Amino acid sequence: MINAAFKAARGLVRDFGEVEHLQVSRKGPGDFVSVADKKSEKILFEELKKARPDFCFLMEESGRIENKDKDHTWIIDPLDGTSNFLHGIPHFSISIGLQKGNEIIAGVIYDPIKNEMFYAERGGGAFLNDRRIRVSARTHLADSLLATGIPFASTAEKDQKTFTQSLQALMPKVAGIRRMGSAALDLAYVASGRYEAYWEGSISSWDVAAGIIIVKEAGGFVRDLKGGTDVLGDSSILATNEGLQVELEKTLKAIYAK
């Protein structure tokens, strides 16, 4: 997984240096796909298929590809933070999660610009490059930095209103809220203690699959916003450290579970 991410990243970095020349097509309001995105996905698919030829795939651009081994699925976002990439903002990542049955058992998130490789495997801990990482130990919201994702223009009005309510509930209580534009890196930053928590009400499985296992192996908690554990099925997520988990889950569940 790490080797595949490194190989795909070389093309992303090269294209990022010439971002003004990229051919870009529109998938929908605020949701872009670039040539770089597709090239990255092709490399990841080829490298991972070579390593595990029977595994299934779920990819942002190509959708689901079935294979002989129905129990294992690679969940891939070849360029998480496409809008950042296309605007020349150096904050984007490659995300690869491995699902076995209903559980994510391994994950890799690579930020090629900062050369930061976050990775974890079930039972083995979480790492940034060669260093073990842990979620932060902060226990007070007033000292905490949170991350989130803001709904796109195409997002349903109900979801936009719910997000606004969550901001209104949390902004007065915390040290700050960030919207950086890469859900995968938001989760990696929770795992490494840079953020105390991250939440988002409408999210795709390829955005968060790798981050789920990395946060858990770093000592954090991952829930959906209704208080359950079906993050991929519910398409919502709350990732926190231990000290804030109960308070944040209670606050956000009261908003999102209506």
Coordinates of N, CA, C and O in Angstrom, one line a residue, residues 77-226:
D77 N -9.1 6.6 -2.6 CA -9.2 8.0 -3.1 C -7.9 8.4 -3.6 O -6.9 8.6 -2.9
P78 N -7.8 8.5 -4.9 CA -6.5 8.8 -5.6 C -6.0 10.2 -5.4 O -4.8 10.5 -5.5
L79 N -6.9 11.1 -5.0 CA -6.5 12.5 -4.8 C -7.6 13.2 -3.9 O -8.6 13.7 -4.4
D80 N -7.4 13.1 -2.6 CA -8.3 13.7 -1.7 C -7.9 15.1 -1.4 O -6.8 15.4 -0.9
G81 N -8.8 16.1 -1.9 CA -8.4 17.5 -1.8 C -8.2 18.0 -3.2 O -7.3 18.8 -3.5
T82 N -9.1 17.5 -4.2 CA -8.9 17.9 -5.6 C -9.0 19.4 -5.8 O -8.3 20.0 -6.6
S83 N -10.0 20.0 -5.1 CA -10.1 21.5 -5.3 C -8.9 22.2 -4.8 O -8.5 23.2 -5.4
N84 N -8.3 21.8 -3.7 CA -7.0 22.4 -3.3 C -6.0 22.2 -4.4 O -5.3 23.2 -4.7
F85 N -5.9 21.0 -4.9 CA -4.9 20.7 -5.9 C -5.0 21.6 -7.1 O -4.1 22.2 -7.6
L86 N -6.3 21.8 -7.6 CA -6.5 22.6 -8.8 C -6.3 24.1 -8.6 O -6.1 24.8 -9.5
H87 N -6.4 24.5 -7.3 CA -6.2 25.9 -7.0 C -4.8 26.2 -6.6 O -4.4 27.3 -6.1
G88 N -3.9 25.2 -6.6 CA -2.5 25.4 -6.3 C -2.3 25.4 -4.8 O -1.2 26.0 -4.3
I89 N -3.2 24.9 -4.0 CA -3.0 24.9 -2.5 C -2.4 23.5 -2.1 O -2.9 22.5 -2.4
P90 N -1.2 23.5 -1.5 CA -0.4 22.3 -1.3 C -0.9 21.5 -0.1 O -0.2 21.3 0.9
H91 N -2.2 21.1 -0.1 CA -2.8 20.3 1.0 C -3.7 19.3 0.3 O -4.9 19.6 0.1
F92 N -3.2 18.1 0.0 CA -4.0 17.0 -0.6 C -3.3 15.7 -0.3 O -2.2 15.7 0.2
S93 N -4.0 14.6 -0.6 CA -3.4 13.3 -0.2 C -3.9 12.2 -1.0 O -4.9 12.3 -1.8
I94 N -3.3 11.1 -0.9 CA -3.7 9.8 -1.4 C -4.2 8.9 -0.2 O -3.5 8.9 0.8
S95 N -5.3 8.3 -0.4 CA -5.9 7.5 0.7 C -6.2 6.1 0.2 O -6.9 5.9 -0.8
I96 N -5.7 5.1 0.9 CA -5.9 3.7 0.6 C -6.3 3.0 1.9 O -5.6 2.9 2.8
G97 N -7.5 2.4 1.9 CA -8.0 1.6 3.0 C -8.2 0.2 2.5 O -8.6 -0.1 1.4
L98 N -8.0 -0.8 3.4 CA -8.3 -2.2 3.1 C -9.4 -2.7 4.0 O -9.2 -2.7 5.2
Q99 N -10.5 -3.1 3.4 CA -11.6 -3.6 4.2 C -11.7 -5.1 4.1 O -11.6 -5.7 3.0
K100 N -11.9 -5.7 5.3 CA -12.1 -7.2 5.3 C -13.5 -7.4 6.0 O -13.7 -7.0 7.1
G101 N -14.4 -8.0 5.2 CA -15.7 -8.1 5.7 C -16.3 -6.7 5.9 O -16.4 -5.9 5.0
N102 N -16.7 -6.3 7.1 CA -17.3 -5.0 7.4 C -16.3 -4.1 8.2 O -16.6 -3.1 8.6
E103 N -15.0 -4.6 8.3 CA -14.1 -3.8 9.1 C -12.9 -3.4 8.2 O -12.4 -4.1 7.4
I104 N -12.4 -2.1 8.5 CA -11.2 -1.6 7.9 C -10.0 -2.2 8.7 O -9.9 -2.0 9.9
I105 N -9.1 -2.9 8.1 CA -8.0 -3.5 8.8 C -6.6 -2.9 8.5 O -5.7 -3.2 9.2
A106 N -6.5 -2.0 7.5 CA -5.3 -1.3 7.2 C -5.5 -0.1 6.5 O -6.5 0.0 5.7
G107 N -4.7 0.9 6.7 CA -4.9 2.2 6.0 C -3.6 2.9 5.8 O -2.7 2.9 6.6
V108 N -3.5 3.7 4.7 CA -2.4 4.5 4.3 C -2.9 5.9 3.8 O -3.8 5.9 3.0
I109 N -2.4 6.9 4.4 CA -2.7 8.3 3.9 C -1.4 9.0 3.6 O -0.6 9.1 4.6
Y110 N -1.2 9.4 2.4 CA 0.1 10.1 2.1 C -0.1 11.5 1.6 O -0.8 11.7 0.6
D111 N 0.6 12.4 2.2 CA 0.7 13.8 1.8 C 2.0 14.0 1.1 O 3.1 14.1 1.7
P112 N 2.0 14.0 -0.3 CA 3.2 14.0 -1.0 C 4.0 15.3 -1.0 O 5.2 15.4 -1.2
I113 N 3.3 16.4 -0.7 CA 4.0 17.7 -0.7 C 4.8 17.9 0.6 O 5.9 18.3 0.6
K114 N 4.2 17.4 1.7 CA 5.0 17.5 3.0 C 5.7 16.2 3.3 O 6.4 16.1 4.3
N115 N 5.6 15.2 2.4 CA 6.2 13.9 2.5 C 5.9 13.3 3.9 O 6.8 12.8 4.6
E116 N 4.6 13.3 4.2 CA 4.1 12.7 5.4 C 3.3 11.4 5.1 O 2.3 11.5 4.5
M117 N 3.8 10.3 5.6 CA 3.1 9.0 5.3 C 2.5 8.5 6.6 O 3.2 8.1 7.6
F118 N 1.2 8.6 6.7 CA 0.4 8.1 7.9 C 0.0 6.6 7.6 O -0.6 6.4 6.5
Y119 N 0.1 5.7 8.5 CA -0.3 4.3 8.2 C -0.6 3.6 9.5 O -0.1 3.9 10.5
A120 N -1.4 2.5 9.3 CA -1.8 1.7 10.5 C -2.3 0.4 10.0 O -2.9 0.3 8.8
E121 N -2.1 -0.6 10.8 CA -2.7 -2.0 10.5 C -3.3 -2.4 11.8 O -2.8 -2.1 12.9
R122 N -4.4 -3.1 11.8 CA -5.1 -3.6 13.0 C -4.2 -4.3 14.0 O -3.5 -5.2 13.6
G123 N -4.2 -3.7 15.2 CA -3.4 -4.3 16.2 C -1.9 -3.9 16.2 O -1.2 -4.3 17.1
G124 N -1.5 -3.1 15.3 CA -0.1 -2.8 15.2 C 0.3 -1.3 15.5 O 1.4 -0.9 15.4
G125 N -0.7 -0.5 15.9 CA -0.4 0.9 16.2 C -0.5 1.8 14.9 O -0.6 1.3 13.8
A126 N -0.4 3.1 15.1 CA -0.4 4.0 14.0 C 0.9 4.8 13.9 O 1.5 5.1 15.0
F127 N 1.3 5.2 12.7 CA 2.6 5.8 12.5 C 2.5 6.9 11.5 O 1.7 7.0 10.6
L128 N 3.4 7.9 11.8 CA 3.7 8.9 10.8 C 5.2 8.8 10.4 O 6.1 8.9 11.2
N129 N 5.4 8.4 9.1 CA 6.7 8.0 8.7 C 7.2 6.9 9.6 O 6.6 5.8 9.7
D130 N 8.3 7.0 10.3 CA 8.7 5.9 11.2 C 8.4 6.2 12.7 O 8.9 5.4 13.5
R131 N 7.6 7.2 13.0 CA 7.3 7.5 14.4 C 5.9 7.1 14.8 O 5.0 7.4 14.1
R132 N 5.8 6.5 15.9 CA 4.5 6.1 16.5 C 3.7 7.4 16.8 O 4.3 8.4 17.4
I133 N 2.4 7.4 16.5 CA 1.6 8.6 16.8 C 0.5 8.2 17.7 O 0.0 7.0 17.8
R134 N 0.0 9.2 18.5 CA -1.2 9.0 19.4 C -2.1 10.3 19.3 O -1.6 11.4 18.9
V135 N -3.3 10.1 19.5 CA -4.3 11.2 19.6 C -3.8 12.1 20.8 O -3.1 11.7 21.7
S136 N -4.3 13.3 20.8 CA -4.0 14.3 21.8 C -4.6 13.9 23.2 O -5.6 13.1 23.2
A137 N -4.1 14.4 24.2 CA -4.6 14.1 25.6 C -5.5 15.3 26.1 O -5.8 15.2 27.3
R138 N -5.8 16.2 25.3 CA -6.6 17.3 25.8 C -8.0 16.9 26.2 O -8.6 16.1 25.5
T139 N -8.6 17.5 27.2 CA -9.9 17.0 27.7 C -10.9 18.2 27.8 O -12.0 17.9 28.2
H140 N -10.5 19.4 27.5 CA -11.4 20.5 27.5 C -11.6 21.1 26.1 O -10.6 21.4 25.4
L141 N -12.8 21.3 25.8 CA -13.1 21.9 24.4 C -12.5 23.3 24.3 O -12.1 23.6 23.1
A142 N -12.4 24.0 25.3 CA -11.8 25.4 25.2 C -10.4 25.4 24.8 O -9.9 26.4 24.2
D143 N -9.7 24.3 25.0 CA -8.3 24.1 24.5 C -8.2 23.4 23.2 O -7.0 23.2 22.7
S144 N -9.3 23.0 22.6 CA -9.2 22.1 21.5 C -9.4 22.7 20.1 O -10.1 23.7 20.0
L145 N -8.7 22.1 19.1 CA -8.8 22.5 17.7 C -9.6 21.4 17.0 O -9.2 20.3 17.0
L146 N -10.6 21.8 16.3 CA -11.5 20.8 15.6 C -11.4 21.1 14.1 O -11.1 22.2 13.7
A147 N -11.7 20.0 13.3 CA -11.7 20.1 11.9 C -13.1 19.6 11.4 O -13.7 18.8 12.0
T148 N -13.5 20.2 10.2 CA -14.7 19.7 9.6 C -14.7 19.9 8.1 O -13.7 20.4 7.6
G149 N -15.8 19.5 7.5 CA -15.9 19.7 6.0 C -17.2 20.5 5.8 O -18.2 20.2 6.4
I150 N -17.1 21.6 5.0 CA -18.3 22.4 4.7 C -19.0 21.9 3.5 O -18.4 21.5 2.5
P151 N -20.3 21.7 3.6 CA -21.1 21.2 2.4 C -20.9 22.0 1.2 O -20.7 23.2 1.2
F152 N -20.9 21.3 0.0 CA -20.7 21.9 -1.3 C -22.1 22.6 -1.7 O -23.1 22.4 -1.1
A153 N -22.0 23.3 -2.8 CA -23.2 23.9 -3.3 C -24.3 22.9 -3.7 O -25.5 23.3 -3.6
S154 N -23.9 21.7 -4.1 CA -24.9 20.7 -4.5 C -25.5 20.0 -3.3 O -26.4 19.1 -3.5
T155 N -25.0 20.2 -2.1 CA -25.5 19.5 -0.9 C -26.9 19.9 -0.6 O -27.3 21.0 -0.8
A156 N -27.7 18.9 -0.2 CA -29.1 19.2 0.1 C -29.2 20.3 1.2 O -28.4 20.4 2.1
E157 N -30.3 21.1 1.0 CA -30.5 22.2 2.0 C -30.6 21.8 3.4 O -30.1 22.4 4.3
K158 N -31.2 20.6 3.6 CA -31.3 20.1 5.0 C -30.0 19.8 5.6 O -29.7 20.1 6.8
D159 N -29.0 19.3 4.8 CA -27.7 19.0 5.3 C -26.9 20.3 5.5 O -26.1 20.4 6.5
Q160 N -27.2 21.3 4.7 CA -26.5 22.6 5.0 C -27.0 23.2 6.3 O -26.2 23.7 7.1
K161 N -28.3 23.1 6.6 CA -28.8 23.6 7.8 C -28.3 22.9 9.0 O -28.0 23.5 10.0
T162 N -28.2 21.6 8.9 CA -27.7 20.7 10.0 C -26.2 21.1 10.3 O -25.8 21.2 11.4
F163 N -25.4 21.3 9.2 CA -24.1 21.7 9.4 C -24.0 23.0 10.1 O -23.2 23.2 11.1
T164 N -24.8 24.0 9.7 CA -24.8 25.3 10.4 C -25.1 25.2 11.9 O -24.5 25.9 12.7
Q165 N -26.1 24.3 12.2 CA -26.4 24.1 13.6 C -25.2 23.5 14.4 O -25.0 23.9 15.5
S166 N -24.5 22.6 13.7 CA -23.3 22.0 14.4 C -22.3 23.1 14.7 O -21.6 23.1 15.8
L167 N -22.1 24.0 13.7 CA -21.1 25.1 13.9 C -21.5 26.0 15.1 O -20.7 26.4 15.9
Q168 N -22.8 26.3 15.1 CA -23.3 27.2 16.1 C -23.2 26.6 17.5 O -23.0 27.3 18.5
A169 N -23.3 25.2 17.6 CA -23.2 24.5 18.8 C -21.7 24.5 19.3 O -21.5 24.5 20.5
L170 N -20.8 24.4 18.4 CA -19.4 24.1 18.8 C -18.5 25.4 18.8 O -17.6 25.5 19.6
M171 N -18.8 26.3 17.9 CA -17.9 27.5 17.8 C -17.6 28.2 19.1 O -16.5 28.6 19.4
P172 N -18.7 28.4 19.9 CA -18.5 29.2 21.1 C -17.7 28.5 22.2 O -17.2 29.1 23.2
K173 N -17.5 27.1 22.0 CA -16.9 26.3 23.0 C -15.4 26.0 22.8 O -14.7 25.5 23.7
V174 N -14.9 26.1 21.5 CA -13.6 25.6 21.2 C -12.6 26.6 20.8 O -12.9 27.8 20.6
A175 N -11.3 26.2 20.8 CA -10.3 27.2 20.5 C -10.3 27.6 19.0 O -9.8 28.6 18.6
G176 N -10.8 26.7 18.2 CA -10.9 27.0 16.7 C -11.4 25.8 15.9 O -11.4 24.7 16.4
I177 N -11.9 26.1 14.7 CA -12.4 25.1 13.8 C -11.8 25.3 12.5 O -11.8 26.5 12.0
R178 N -11.2 24.3 11.9 CA -10.5 24.4 10.6 C -11.3 23.6 9.5 O -11.9 22.6 9.8
R179 N -11.2 24.2 8.3 CA -11.7 23.5 7.1 C -10.6 23.5 6.1 O -10.4 24.5 5.4
M180 N -9.8 22.4 6.0 CA -8.6 22.4 5.2 C -8.8 21.8 3.8 O -8.0 21.9 3.0
G181 N -9.9 21.0 3.7 CA -10.2 20.5 2.3 C -9.7 19.1 2.0 O -9.8 18.7 0.8
S182 N -9.3 18.3 3.0 CA -8.9 16.9 2.7 C -9.4 16.1 4.0 O -8.7 16.2 5.0
A183 N -10.4 15.4 3.8 CA -11.0 14.6 4.9 C -9.9 13.6 5.4 O -9.8 13.3 6.6
A184 N -9.2 13.0 4.5 CA -8.2 12.0 4.9 C -7.2 12.6 5.8 O -6.8 12.0 6.8
L185 N -6.7 13.8 5.4 CA -5.7 14.4 6.2 C -6.3 14.9 7.5 O -5.6 15.0 8.6
D186 N -7.5 15.3 7.5 CA -8.2 15.7 8.8 C -8.1 14.6 9.8 O -7.8 14.7 11.0
L187 N -8.4 13.4 9.3 CA -8.4 12.2 10.2 C -6.9 11.9 10.6 O -6.7 11.5 11.8
A188 N -6.0 12.0 9.7 CA -4.6 11.7 10.0 C -4.1 12.7 11.1 O -3.3 12.4 11.9
Y189 N -4.6 14.0 11.0 CA -4.2 15.0 12.0 C -4.8 14.7 13.3 O -4.2 15.0 14.4
V190 N -6.0 14.1 13.4 CA -6.6 13.7 14.7 C -5.7 12.6 15.2 O -5.4 12.6 16.4
A191 N -5.4 11.7 14.4 CA -4.6 10.5 14.9 C -3.2 11.0 15.4 O -2.7 10.4 16.4
S192 N -2.7 12.0 14.9 CA -1.3 12.5 15.3 C -1.4 13.6 16.3 O -0.4 14.2 16.7
G193 N -2.6 13.9 16.8 CA -2.7 14.9 17.9 C -2.7 16.3 17.5 O -2.7 17.2 18.3
R194 N -2.8 16.6 16.2 CA -2.8 18.0 15.7 C -4.2 18.6 15.9 O -4.3 19.8 16.1
Y195 N -5.2 17.8 15.6 CA -6.6 18.2 15.9 C -7.1 17.3 17.1 O -6.6 16.1 17.2
E196 N -8.0 17.8 17.8 CA -8.7 17.0 18.9 C -9.8 16.2 18.3 O -10.2 15.1 18.8
A197 N -10.4 16.7 17.2 CA -11.6 16.0 16.6 C -11.8 16.5 15.2 O -11.4 17.5 14.8
Y198 N -12.6 15.6 14.5 CA -13.0 16.0 13.1 C -14.4 15.4 12.9 O -14.7 14.3 13.4
W199 N -15.3 16.2 12.3 CA -16.6 15.6 12.0 C -17.1 16.1 10.7 O -16.6 17.2 10.2
E200 N -17.9 15.3 10.0 CA -18.5 15.7 8.7 C -19.8 14.9 8.5 O -19.8 13.7 8.8
G201 N -20.8 15.6 8.1 CA -22.1 15.0 8.0 C -22.5 14.3 6.7 O -23.4 13.5 6.6
S202 N -21.7 14.5 5.6 CA -21.9 13.9 4.4 C -20.6 13.5 3.7 O -19.9 14.4 3.2
I203 N -20.2 12.3 3.8 CA -18.9 11.9 3.4 C -18.9 10.6 2.7 O -19.8 9.7 3.0
S204 N -17.9 10.4 1.8 CA -17.9 9.1 1.0 C -16.9 8.1 1.7 O -15.9 8.6 2.4
S205 N -17.1 6.9 1.5 CA -16.3 5.9 2.1 C -14.8 6.0 1.8 O -13.9 5.8 2.6
W206 N -14.5 6.4 0.5 CA -13.1 6.5 0.1 C -12.4 7.7 0.7 O -11.2 7.7 0.8
D207 N -13.1 8.6 1.2 CA -12.5 9.8 1.9 C -12.0 9.4 3.3 O -11.1 10.0 3.8
V208 N -12.7 8.4 4.0 CA -12.4 8.1 5.4 C -11.9 6.7 5.7 O -11.5 6.5 6.8
A209 N -12.0 5.8 4.8 CA -11.7 4.4 5.1 C -10.3 4.2 5.7 O -10.2 3.6 6.8
A210 N -9.3 4.8 5.1 CA -7.9 4.7 5.7 C -7.8 5.4 7.0 O -7.2 4.9 8.0
G211 N -8.5 6.6 7.1 CA -8.4 7.3 8.4 C -9.0 6.7 9.6 O -8.6 6.9 10.7
I212 N -10.1 5.9 9.3 CA -10.7 5.2 10.4 C -9.8 4.3 11.2 O -9.7 4.4 12.4
I213 N -9.0 3.5 10.5 CA -8.1 2.5 11.2 C -6.9 3.3 11.8 O -6.4 3.0 12.9
I214 N -6.5 4.3 11.1 CA -5.3 5.1 11.7 C -5.7 5.8 13.0 O -4.9 5.8 13.9
V215 N -6.9 6.4 13.0 CA -7.4 7.0 14.3 C -7.5 6.0 15.4 O -7.1 6.2 16.5
K216 N -8.2 4.9 15.1 CA -8.4 3.9 16.1 C -7.1 3.3 16.6 O -6.9 3.2 17.9
E217 N -6.1 3.1 15.8 CA -4.8 2.5 16.2 C -4.0 3.6 16.9 O -3.1 3.2 17.6
A218 N -4.4 4.8 16.8 CA -3.7 5.9 17.5 C -4.4 6.2 18.9 O -4.0 7.1 19.6
G219 N -5.4 5.4 19.2 CA -6.0 5.5 20.5 C -7.3 6.4 20.5 O -7.8 6.7 21.5
G220 N -7.8 6.7 19.3 CA -9.0 7.5 19.2 C -10.2 6.7 19.0 O -10.2 5.5 18.9
F221 N -11.3 7.5 18.9 CA -12.6 6.9 18.7 C -13.3 7.4 17.4 O -13.1 8.5 17.0
V222 N -13.9 6.5 16.7 CA -14.6 6.8 15.4 C -16.1 6.4 15.5 O -16.3 5.2 15.8
R223 N -17.0 7.3 15.3 CA -18.4 7.0 15.3 C -19.1 7.7 14.1 O -18.5 8.6 13.5
D224 N -20.3 7.2 13.8 CA -21.1 8.0 12.9 C -21.8 9.1 13.7 O -21.8 9.0 15.0
L225 N -22.4 10.1 13.1 CA -23.0 11.2 13.8 C -24.3 10.9 14.5 O -24.9 11.8 15.2
K226 N -24.8 9.7 14.3 CA -26.0 9.3 15.1 C -25.6 8.5 16.3 O -26.5 7.9 17.0

